[in-house]
């Protein structure tokens, strides 16, 4: 039977195939996610089916769960302390790791720093976006030992798998999965079908040979990983690069991890020689000025399982236009408007006729409600032009009735603040604290008026 080509539609979110376009996916219910692709039927599909079983792969039979010997996963250190901690103690043999982020944020830089900083690992670096000369130039800028790093410029996944089986490296990096294609699929690179086939082929390679593979992935303008949603289900670990390209700090967050916790966070600083690990981000995000300035407060926040302190900056001034401006950098402007409404309704502050600007130091984006109390304190400090002492920090969520609500793991936040030399911390009066460290005073406040009386009692 001769092969035939037909046009099908795939859902970018779940990968469901449909013979015609539909505005809403019948499987996942998402709107406007169907994309057109070409599918080949008939004899042309035979190589694709045969490819499901790699040549020479042993045929397995089911085993009773009771008879399976369990042991800890074999992990390999990548020579990067922050990344090893994020992965749960190193990369697991035979695992497939997906590293996603915006263009230019540092994905390729970090993936090349790994073999240059860990020469004891035999690494195969597959590049589909850059030439060998471009990779060499970046390696010279980063520096390190390149004696055990092999660069392979190829986009055909069958050639990549054959070279990996011949070379048998201890680590493999693919940059990027959207540029790879399989000759068994009749569609362009980056399409839904190609990404699914490429990821599945690399997954079989990792599981059969035990080679850990790091895939570099692009993200869309909505901030999600490009390609079908099934890509995130195929891989074992999903790491997300976050941060502003104009800022110097980068966050790598664990979105999915089958071998560790998803509550970990790694912090890096972009320098001229690549990404530098920031072992203690609190020391770089807290105030860097000596004299007291109004509109500055320090929040003891918790991102995942890692507590650190960040400086919150606010500027309140008379409105220059009939409609006051509300601007927030690194913070949700809708939540800022809510907090300003609470201050005006519950505490009587007339902020509706004033411009309010808010900024999170370091270019970080904060979504945790535990920073509400610091935001309110910074706004009131700027409004009164009354500086907050530099050894005072805040932690708490502000409710719509003006009450200060407790947040999770307040004990760890207080301990981190005490370790960095803070003398006083404001928390919710409903927080239950045990075994508080010495040298720090815990002030409990129940609502916004109580905070003002305690914080600004010396204000004339």
CSV table of C-alpha atoms in Angstrom, one decimal:
chain,number,residue,atom,x,y,z
A,1,UNK,CA,0.0,0.0,0.0
A,2,UNK,CA,1.4,3.4,-1.0
A,3,UNK,CA,2.0,6.0,1.6
A,4,UNK,CA,-0.4,8.9,1.9
A,5,UNK,CA,-0.1,12.3,3.4
A,6,UNK,CA,-2.9,13.8,5.3
A,7,UNK,CA,-3.4,17.0,7.3
A,8,UNK,CA,-4.2,16.6,11.0
A,9,UNK,CA,-4.5,19.0,13.9
A,10,UNK,CA,-2.7,18.6,17.2
A,11,UNK,CA,-3.4,20.2,20.5
A,12,UNK,CA,-0.3,22.1,21.8
A,13,UNK,CA,-1.5,21.6,25.4
A,14,UNK,CA,-2.2,17.8,25.6
A,15,UNK,CA,-1.2,16.5,22.1
A,16,UNK,CA,-4.6,15.2,21.1
A,17,UNK,CA,-5.0,14.5,17.4
A,18,UNK,CA,-8.0,15.7,15.4
A,19,UNK,CA,-8.9,15.3,11.7
A,20,UNK,CA,-10.2,18.9,11.6
A,21,UNK,CA,-9.6,22.2,13.4
A,22,UNK,CA,-11.6,23.0,16.5
A,23,UNK,CA,-11.6,26.1,18.6
A,24,UNK,CA,-11.6,24.1,21.8
A,25,UNK,CA,-9.7,20.9,22.4
A,26,UNK,CA,-12.2,18.1,23.2
A,27,UNK,CA,-9.6,16.4,25.6
A,28,UNK,CA,-8.2,19.2,27.8
A,29,UNK,CA,-10.8,21.9,27.1
A,30,UNK,CA,-8.2,24.6,26.2
A,31,UNK,CA,-9.1,27.2,23.6
A,32,UNK,CA,-7.1,28.0,20.4
A,33,UNK,CA,-4.5,25.3,21.0
A,34,UNK,CA,-5.0,23.3,17.8
A,35,UNK,CA,-2.1,23.5,15.3
A,36,UNK,CA,-1.8,22.1,11.8
A,37,UNK,CA,0.6,19.3,11.0
A,38,UNK,CA,1.2,16.7,8.2
A,39,UNK,CA,0.9,13.0,9.0
A,40,UNK,CA,2.0,10.1,6.8
A,41,UNK,CA,0.0,6.9,6.6
A,42,UNK,CA,0.7,3.6,5.0
A,43,UNK,CA,4.2,2.0,4.6
A,44,UNK,CA,6.0,5.2,5.5
A,45,UNK,CA,4.9,4.7,9.1
A,46,UNK,CA,6.7,1.3,9.4
A,47,UNK,CA,10.1,2.9,10.2
A,48,UNK,CA,8.5,4.9,13.0
A,49,UNK,CA,6.9,1.8,14.5
A,50,UNK,CA,10.2,-0.1,14.2
A,51,UNK,CA,12.0,2.7,15.8
A,52,UNK,CA,10.0,2.1,19.0
A,53,UNK,CA,12.2,-0.8,19.6
A,54,UNK,CA,15.9,0.2,19.3
A,55,UNK,CA,18.3,-2.2,17.6
A,56,UNK,CA,19.9,-4.5,20.1
A,57,UNK,CA,17.6,-3.6,23.0
A,58,UNK,CA,16.8,-6.5,25.2
A,59,UNK,CA,13.2,-7.7,25.4
A,60,UNK,CA,11.8,-7.3,28.9
A,61,UNK,CA,9.2,-9.3,30.8
A,62,UNK,CA,7.1,-8.2,33.8
A,63,UNK,CA,8.5,-8.6,37.3
A,64,UNK,CA,6.7,-9.0,40.6
A,65,UNK,CA,7.0,-5.8,42.6
A,66,UNK,CA,8.0,-7.8,45.7
A,67,UNK,CA,11.1,-9.2,43.9
A,68,UNK,CA,12.4,-5.9,42.6
A,69,UNK,CA,15.6,-4.8,44.5
A,70,UNK,CA,15.4,-1.2,45.6
A,71,UNK,CA,18.5,0.9,46.0
A,72,UNK,CA,19.2,4.6,46.0
A,73,UNK,CA,19.5,6.2,42.6
A,74,UNK,CA,23.0,6.5,41.2
A,75,UNK,CA,23.7,10.3,41.1
A,76,UNK,CA,26.5,12.2,39.5
A,77,UNK,CA,27.7,15.6,40.7
A,78,UNK,CA,27.7,18.3,38.1
A,79,UNK,CA,30.3,20.4,39.9
A,80,UNK,CA,27.7,23.1,40.5
A,81,UNK,CA,26.5,23.2,44.1
A,82,UNK,CA,23.3,25.1,43.4
A,83,UNK,CA,22.3,22.9,40.5
A,84,UNK,CA,23.1,19.7,42.4
A,85,UNK,CA,21.0,20.8,45.3
A,86,UNK,CA,18.1,21.7,43.0
A,87,UNK,CA,18.3,18.2,41.4
A,88,UNK,CA,18.2,16.6,44.9
A,89,UNK,CA,22.0,15.8,45.2
A,90,UNK,CA,23.1,15.5,41.7
A,91,UNK,CA,21.8,14.2,38.4
A,92,UNK,CA,20.4,10.7,38.3
A,93,UNK,CA,21.7,8.2,35.8
A,94,UNK,CA,19.4,7.7,32.9
A,95,UNK,CA,17.2,10.7,33.7
A,96,UNK,CA,15.9,13.3,31.2
A,97,UNK,CA,16.1,16.9,32.4
A,98,UNK,CA,14.3,19.7,30.6
A,99,UNK,CA,15.7,23.2,31.2
A,100,UNK,CA,13.5,26.0,29.9
A,101,UNK,CA,13.7,29.8,29.8
A,102,UNK,CA,13.4,33.0,27.8
A,103,UNK,CA,15.9,33.7,25.0
A,104,UNK,CA,19.2,35.1,26.3
A,105,UNK,CA,18.5,34.4,29.9
A,106,UNK,CA,21.4,31.9,30.3
A,107,UNK,CA,20.3,28.4,29.4
A,108,UNK,CA,23.1,27.6,27.0
A,109,UNK,CA,25.6,29.3,29.3
A,110,UNK,CA,24.7,27.2,32.2
A,111,UNK,CA,24.6,24.0,30.2
A,112,UNK,CA,28.1,24.7,28.8
A,113,UNK,CA,29.4,25.7,32.3
A,114,UNK,CA,28.6,22.2,33.6
A,115,UNK,CA,31.1,20.2,31.5
A,116,UNK,CA,33.7,23.0,31.7
A,117,UNK,CA,33.4,23.0,35.5
A,118,UNK,CA,33.3,19.3,35.9
A,119,UNK,CA,36.0,17.8,33.7
A,120,UNK,CA,35.7,14.3,35.3
A,121,UNK,CA,32.5,13.8,33.4
A,122,UNK,CA,32.8,12.8,29.8
A,123,UNK,CA,30.2,15.1,28.2
A,124,UNK,CA,28.7,15.2,24.7
A,125,UNK,CA,27.3,18.6,23.9
A,126,UNK,CA,25.0,18.5,20.9
A,127,UNK,CA,24.3,21.9,19.4
A,128,UNK,CA,21.6,22.5,16.8
A,129,UNK,CA,21.5,26.3,17.1
A,130,UNK,CA,25.1,27.4,17.1
A,131,UNK,CA,28.2,26.5,15.1
A,132,UNK,CA,31.3,24.9,16.6
A,133,UNK,CA,33.1,28.2,16.4
A,134,UNK,CA,30.3,30.0,18.3
A,135,UNK,CA,30.4,27.3,21.1
A,136,UNK,CA,34.2,27.7,21.3
A,137,UNK,CA,33.9,31.4,21.7
A,138,UNK,CA,31.5,31.1,24.5
A,139,UNK,CA,33.6,28.4,26.2
A,140,UNK,CA,36.7,30.7,26.1
A,141,UNK,CA,34.6,33.5,27.7
A,142,UNK,CA,33.4,31.2,30.4
A,143,UNK,CA,36.7,29.5,31.1
A,144,UNK,CA,37.3,26.1,32.7
A,145,UNK,CA,38.7,22.7,31.7
A,146,UNK,CA,37.5,21.6,28.3
A,147,UNK,CA,39.6,18.4,28.1
A,148,UNK,CA,36.6,16.1,28.4
A,149,UNK,CA,33.9,18.0,26.6
A,150,UNK,CA,33.0,17.0,23.0
A,151,UNK,CA,30.9,19.3,20.8
A,152,UNK,CA,28.7,17.7,18.1
A,153,UNK,CA,26.9,19.9,15.7
A,154,UNK,CA,23.9,17.9,14.5
A,155,UNK,CA,20.1,18.1,14.3
A,156,UNK,CA,19.1,14.7,13.0
A,157,UNK,CA,18.1,12.7,16.1
A,158,UNK,CA,19.0,9.3,14.6
A,159,UNK,CA,22.6,10.5,14.1
A,160,UNK,CA,22.8,11.9,17.6
A,161,UNK,CA,21.6,8.6,19.1
A,162,UNK,CA,24.0,6.6,17.1
A,163,UNK,CA,26.9,8.8,18.1
A,164,UNK,CA,25.9,8.7,21.8
A,165,UNK,CA,25.7,4.8,21.7
A,166,UNK,CA,29.2,4.7,20.1
A,167,UNK,CA,30.8,7.3,22.4
A,168,UNK,CA,28.8,6.4,25.6
A,169,UNK,CA,29.3,9.7,27.4
A,170,UNK,CA,28.6,10.2,31.1
A,171,UNK,CA,26.5,13.3,30.4
A,172,UNK,CA,24.7,14.6,27.3
A,173,UNK,CA,23.4,18.1,26.6
A,174,UNK,CA,21.0,18.8,23.7
A,175,UNK,CA,20.6,22.5,22.7
A,176,UNK,CA,17.8,22.7,21.8
A,177,UNK,CA,15.0,20.2,21.5
A,178,UNK,CA,13.0,22.5,19.2
A,179,UNK,CA,15.8,22.3,16.5
A,180,UNK,CA,16.0,18.5,16.5
A,181,UNK,CA,14.1,16.4,14.0
A,182,UNK,CA,13.6,12.8,13.1
A,183,UNK,CA,13.6,11.4,9.5
A,184,UNK,CA,10.7,9.1,10.5
A,185,UNK,CA,8.4,12.1,10.8
A,186,UNK,CA,7.4,14.1,7.8
A,187,UNK,CA,7.1,17.5,9.4
A,188,UNK,CA,9.3,20.5,10.0
A,189,UNK,CA,11.5,20.8,13.1
A,190,UNK,CA,9.8,22.4,16.1
A,191,UNK,CA,6.4,21.0,15.2
A,192,UNK,CA,4.3,19.1,17.7
A,193,UNK,CA,5.0,15.7,16.0
A,194,UNK,CA,8.7,16.3,15.7
A,195,UNK,CA,9.1,17.4,19.4
A,196,UNK,CA,7.1,14.4,20.6
A,197,UNK,CA,9.2,11.9,18.5
A,198,UNK,CA,12.5,13.5,19.4
A,199,UNK,CA,11.8,13.6,23.1
A,200,UNK,CA,10.6,10.0,23.1
A,201,UNK,CA,13.7,8.8,21.2
A,202,UNK,CA,16.0,10.6,23.6
A,203,UNK,CA,14.1,9.2,26.5
A,204,UNK,CA,14.6,5.6,25.2
A,205,UNK,CA,18.3,6.4,24.8
A,206,UNK,CA,18.6,7.6,28.4
A,207,UNK,CA,16.7,4.7,30.0
A,208,UNK,CA,18.5,2.0,27.9
A,209,UNK,CA,22.0,3.3,28.3
A,210,UNK,CA,21.9,5.1,31.6
A,211,UNK,CA,23.2,8.4,30.1
A,212,UNK,CA,21.7,11.4,31.8
A,213,UNK,CA,20.4,13.9,29.2
A,214,UNK,CA,19.8,17.7,29.6
A,215,UNK,CA,17.4,19.1,27.1
A,216,UNK,CA,17.3,22.9,26.5
A,217,UNK,CA,13.8,24.1,25.7
A,218,UNK,CA,12.3,27.4,24.5
A,219,UNK,CA,9.3,29.1,26.0
A,220,UNK,CA,6.4,30.9,24.4
A,221,UNK,CA,5.4,34.5,24.9
A,222,UNK,CA,2.9,33.3,27.5
A,223,UNK,CA,5.8,31.9,29.6
A,224,UNK,CA,5.1,28.2,29.0
A,225,UNK,CA,7.4,25.7,27.4
A,226,UNK,CA,7.1,25.6,23.6
A,227,UNK,CA,5.7,22.4,22.2
A,228,UNK,CA,3.1,20.0,23.4
A,229,UNK,CA,2.3,19.7,27.0
A,230,UNK,CA,3.2,16.0,26.8
A,231,UNK,CA,6.8,17.0,26.6
A,232,UNK,CA,6.7,18.0,30.3
A,233,UNK,CA,5.1,14.6,31.1
A,234,UNK,CA,7.8,12.6,29.2
A,235,UNK,CA,10.8,14.1,31.0
A,236,UNK,CA,11.8,13.3,34.6
A,237,UNK,CA,12.8,16.8,35.7
A,238,UNK,CA,11.6,20.3,34.5
A,239,UNK,CA,13.7,23.3,35.5
A,240,UNK,CA,12.5,26.8,34.7
A,241,UNK,CA,14.8,29.8,34.3
A,242,UNK,CA,13.3,33.0,35.7
A,243,UNK,CA,14.5,36.6,35.9
A,244,UNK,CA,14.7,39.8,33.9
A,245,UNK,CA,17.3,40.0,31.1
A,246,UNK,CA,18.1,43.5,32.2
A,247,UNK,CA,18.9,42.4,35.8
A,248,UNK,CA,21.8,40.5,37.0
A,249,UNK,CA,20.1,37.8,39.0
A,250,UNK,CA,18.6,34.5,37.6
A,251,UNK,CA,16.4,32.1,39.4
A,252,UNK,CA,16.2,28.4,38.5
A,253,UNK,CA,13.1,26.8,39.9
A,254,UNK,CA,12.2,23.1,40.0
A,255,UNK,CA,8.8,22.6,38.5
A,256,UNK,CA,8.9,18.8,38.3
A,257,UNK,CA,11.3,16.4,39.9
A,258,UNK,CA,10.7,12.6,40.0
A,259,UNK,CA,13.9,12.1,42.1
A,260,UNK,CA,13.7,15.0,44.6
A,261,UNK,CA,11.7,18.0,45.9
A,262,UNK,CA,10.0,20.6,43.8
A,263,UNK,CA,10.4,23.2,46.6
A,264,UNK,CA,14.0,24.1,45.8
A,265,UNK,CA,15.3,27.2,44.2
A,266,UNK,CA,18.8,28.1,42.9
A,267,UNK,CA,20.0,31.7,42.5
A,268,UNK,CA,22.7,32.8,40.1
A,269,UNK,CA,24.2,36.1,39.1
A,270,UNK,CA,25.0,36.8,35.5
A,271,UNK,CA,28.6,38.0,35.1
A,272,UNK,CA,31.0,38.5,32.2
A,273,UNK,CA,32.3,35.0,32.7
A,274,UNK,CA,29.0,33.2,32.9
A,275,UNK,CA,26.6,32.4,35.8
A,276,UNK,CA,28.0,32.7,39.3
A,277,UNK,CA,26.4,30.7,42.1
A,278,UNK,CA,24.8,32.8,44.9
A,279,UNK,CA,25.0,30.6,47.9
A,280,UNK,CA,23.4,33.3,50.2
A,281,UNK,CA,21.1,35.5,48.2
A,282,UNK,CA,19.9,37.4,51.4
A,283,UNK,CA,23.2,39.2,51.7
A,284,UNK,CA,22.8,40.6,48.2
A,285,UNK,CA,19.2,41.5,48.3
A,286,UNK,CA,19.0,43.3,51.7
A,287,UNK,CA,19.7,47.1,51.9
A,288,UNK,CA,23.0,48.3,50.7
A,289,UNK,CA,22.8,51.9,52.1
A,290,UNK,CA,24.1,53.2,55.4
A,291,UNK,CA,21.8,56.2,56.1
A,292,UNK,CA,18.1,55.7,56.9
A,293,UNK,CA,15.9,56.3,53.8
A,294,UNK,CA,12.1,56.4,53.9
A,295,UNK,CA,10.1,54.0,51.7
A,296,UNK,CA,12.4,51.0,52.3
A,297,UNK,CA,11.4,47.8,54.2
A,298,UNK,CA,12.9,44.3,54.3
A,299,UNK,CA,10.7,41.2,53.8
A,300,UNK,CA,11.5,37.8,55.1
A,301,UNK,CA,10.1,35.7,52.2
A,302,UNK,CA,10.1,32.0,51.5
A,303,UNK,CA,10.4,30.7,47.9
A,304,UNK,CA,9.9,27.0,47.9
A,305,UNK,CA,11.9,25.7,50.9
A,306,UNK,CA,14.5,28.4,50.9
A,307,UNK,CA,14.1,31.5,53.1
A,308,UNK,CA,15.8,34.7,52.2
A,309,UNK,CA,15.4,38.4,52.7
A,310,UNK,CA,14.6,41.0,50.1
A,311,UNK,CA,14.4,44.8,50.1
A,312,UNK,CA,11.1,46.4,49.2
A,313,UNK,CA,11.3,50.0,47.9
A,314,UNK,CA,8.3,52.3,47.6
A,315,UNK,CA,7.8,55.9,46.6
A,316,UNK,CA,4.6,57.8,47.4
A,317,UNK,CA,4.2,61.3,46.0
A,318,UNK,CA,1.5,63.8,45.0
A,319,UNK,CA,-0.3,62.9,41.8
A,320,UNK,CA,0.9,64.9,38.8
A,321,UNK,CA,-2.2,63.9,36.7
A,322,UNK,CA,-5.9,63.6,37.5
A,323,UNK,CA,-5.6,59.8,37.6
A,324,UNK,CA,-3.0,58.7,40.1
A,325,UNK,CA,-0.4,56.2,38.8
A,326,UNK,CA,0.1,52.8,40.2
A,327,UNK,CA,3.3,51.0,39.1
A,328,UNK,CA,5.0,47.8,40.5
A,329,UNK,CA,8.2,46.2,39.4
A,330,UNK,CA,8.6,42.6,40.5
A,331,UNK,CA,5.2,42.6,42.3
A,332,UNK,CA,1.6,42.1,41.1
A,333,UNK,CA,0.2,45.5,40.5
A,334,UNK,CA,-3.3,44.2,41.2
A,335,UNK,CA,-2.3,43.0,44.6
A,336,UNK,CA,-0.7,46.4,45.2
A,337,UNK,CA,-4.0,48.1,44.4
A,338,UNK,CA,-5.7,45.8,46.8
A,339,UNK,CA,-3.3,46.7,49.6
A,340,UNK,CA,-3.7,50.4,48.9
A,341,UNK,CA,-7.5,50.0,49.1
A,342,UNK,CA,-7.1,48.2,52.5
A,343,UNK,CA,-5.0,51.1,53.8
A,344,UNK,CA,-7.5,53.7,52.8
A,345,UNK,CA,-10.7,51.8,53.8
A,346,UNK,CA,-9.5,50.1,57.1
A,347,UNK,CA,-6.8,52.5,58.3
A,348,UNK,CA,-8.0,55.9,57.0
A,349,UNK,CA,-4.9,56.8,54.9
A,350,UNK,CA,-5.8,59.0,51.9
A,351,UNK,CA,-3.6,57.3,49.2
A,352,UNK,CA,-6.2,57.5,46.4
A,353,UNK,CA,-4.9,61.0,45.3
A,354,UNK,CA,-1.2,60.0,45.4
A,355,UNK,CA,1.1,58.2,43.0
A,356,UNK,CA,2.5,55.0,44.3
A,357,UNK,CA,5.5,53.2,42.9
A,358,UNK,CA,6.9,49.9,44.1
A,359,UNK,CA,10.1,48.0,43.3
A,360,UNK,CA,11.6,44.7,44.4
A,361,UNK,CA,15.3,45.0,44.7
A,362,UNK,CA,17.5,42.8,42.5
A,363,UNK,CA,15.1,42.5,39.6
A,364,UNK,CA,13.3,39.5,41.3
A,365,UNK,CA,9.6,38.8,40.9
A,366,UNK,CA,7.8,38.1,44.2
A,367,UNK,CA,4.4,36.3,44.3
A,368,UNK,CA,4.4,35.2,47.9
A,369,UNK,CA,1.7,36.8,50.1
A,370,UNK,CA,4.2,36.8,53.1
A,371,UNK,CA,5.7,40.1,51.6
A,372,UNK,CA,2.4,42.0,52.1
A,373,UNK,CA,3.4,43.4,55.5
A,374,UNK,CA,6.7,44.7,54.1
A,375,UNK,CA,5.0,46.3,51.1
A,376,UNK,CA,2.5,48.1,53.4
A,377,UNK,CA,5.3,49.2,55.7
A,378,UNK,CA,7.3,50.6,52.8
A,379,UNK,CA,4.3,52.5,51.4
A,380,UNK,CA,3.5,54.0,54.8
A,381,UNK,CA,7.2,54.9,55.4
A,382,UNK,CA,7.4,56.8,52.2
A,383,UNK,CA,4.0,58.5,52.8
A,384,UNK,CA,5.1,59.7,56.3
A,385,UNK,CA,8.7,60.3,55.1
A,386,UNK,CA,9.7,58.4,58.2
A,387,UNK,CA,12.6,55.9,57.7
A,388,UNK,CA,12.4,52.3,59.1
A,389,UNK,CA,15.5,51.2,61.0
A,390,UNK,CA,17.7,49.0,58.9
A,391,UNK,CA,17.7,46.2,61.5
A,392,UNK,CA,13.9,45.7,61.2
A,393,UNK,CA,12.1,43.2,58.8
A,394,UNK,CA,8.6,42.0,58.2
A,395,UNK,CA,6.7,38.9,57.4
A,396,UNK,CA,2.9,38.5,57.2
A,397,UNK,CA,-0.1,38.5,54.9
A,398,UNK,CA,-2.6,41.4,54.8
A,399,UNK,CA,-6.3,40.5,54.6
A,400,UNK,CA,-9.1,42.5,53.1
A,401,UNK,CA,-10.3,43.5,56.6
A,402,UNK,CA,-6.9,44.9,57.5
A,403,UNK,CA,-5.9,42.0,59.7
A,404,UNK,CA,-2.3,40.5,59.6
A,405,UNK,CA,-2.5,36.9,58.8
A,406,UNK,CA,0.2,34.3,59.6
A,407,UNK,CA,2.2,32.6,56.8
A,408,UNK,CA,3.8,29.2,56.4
A,409,UNK,CA,7.1,28.4,58.2
A,410,UNK,CA,7.4,31.7,60.1
A,411,UNK,CA,10.0,30.0,62.3
A,412,UNK,CA,12.5,29.6,59.4
A,413,UNK,CA,12.1,33.2,58.3
A,414,UNK,CA,12.7,34.5,61.8
A,415,UNK,CA,15.8,32.2,62.1
A,416,UNK,CA,17.2,33.5,58.8
A,417,UNK,CA,16.6,37.1,59.8
A,418,UNK,CA,18.4,36.5,63.1
A,419,UNK,CA,21.3,34.9,61.3
A,420,UNK,CA,21.8,38.0,59.2
A,421,UNK,CA,21.9,40.3,62.2
A,422,UNK,CA,18.3,41.7,62.3
A,423,UNK,CA,17.2,42.9,65.7
A,424,UNK,CA,13.5,43.1,65.3
A,425,UNK,CA,10.9,41.3,63.1
A,426,UNK,CA,7.2,42.1,62.8
A,427,UNK,CA,4.9,39.0,62.5
A,428,UNK,CA,1.2,38.2,62.8
A,429,UNK,CA,-0.2,38.0,66.4
A,430,UNK,CA,-1.8,34.7,65.3
A,431,UNK,CA,1.6,33.1,64.5
A,432,UNK,CA,2.6,30.3,66.8
A,433,UNK,CA,6.4,30.4,67.3
A,434,UNK,CA,8.6,28.0,69.1
A,435,UNK,CA,12.3,27.9,70.0
A,436,UNK,CA,13.0,31.5,68.8
A,437,UNK,CA,16.7,32.4,68.3
A,438,UNK,CA,18.3,34.8,70.7
A,439,UNK,CA,19.2,38.3,69.7
A,440,UNK,CA,16.0,39.2,67.8
A,441,UNK,CA,12.8,40.7,69.1
A,442,UNK,CA,9.6,39.3,67.7
A,443,UNK,CA,6.8,42.0,67.6
A,444,UNK,CA,3.3,40.6,67.0
A,445,UNK,CA,0.7,42.8,65.4
A,446,UNK,CA,-2.9,42.0,64.7
A,447,UNK,CA,-3.9,44.6,62.1
A,448,UNK,CA,-2.7,47.7,60.2
A,449,UNK,CA,-3.5,50.2,63.0
A,450,UNK,CA,-1.5,48.1,65.5
A,451,UNK,CA,1.4,48.1,63.0
A,452,UNK,CA,1.3,51.9,62.7
A,453,UNK,CA,1.2,52.4,66.4
A,454,UNK,CA,4.2,50.2,67.0
A,455,UNK,CA,6.3,51.1,64.0
A,456,UNK,CA,5.7,54.9,63.7
A,457,UNK,CA,5.1,55.8,67.4
A,458,UNK,CA,8.1,58.1,67.4
A,459,UNK,CA,6.9,59.9,64.3
A,460,UNK,CA,6.2,63.6,64.9
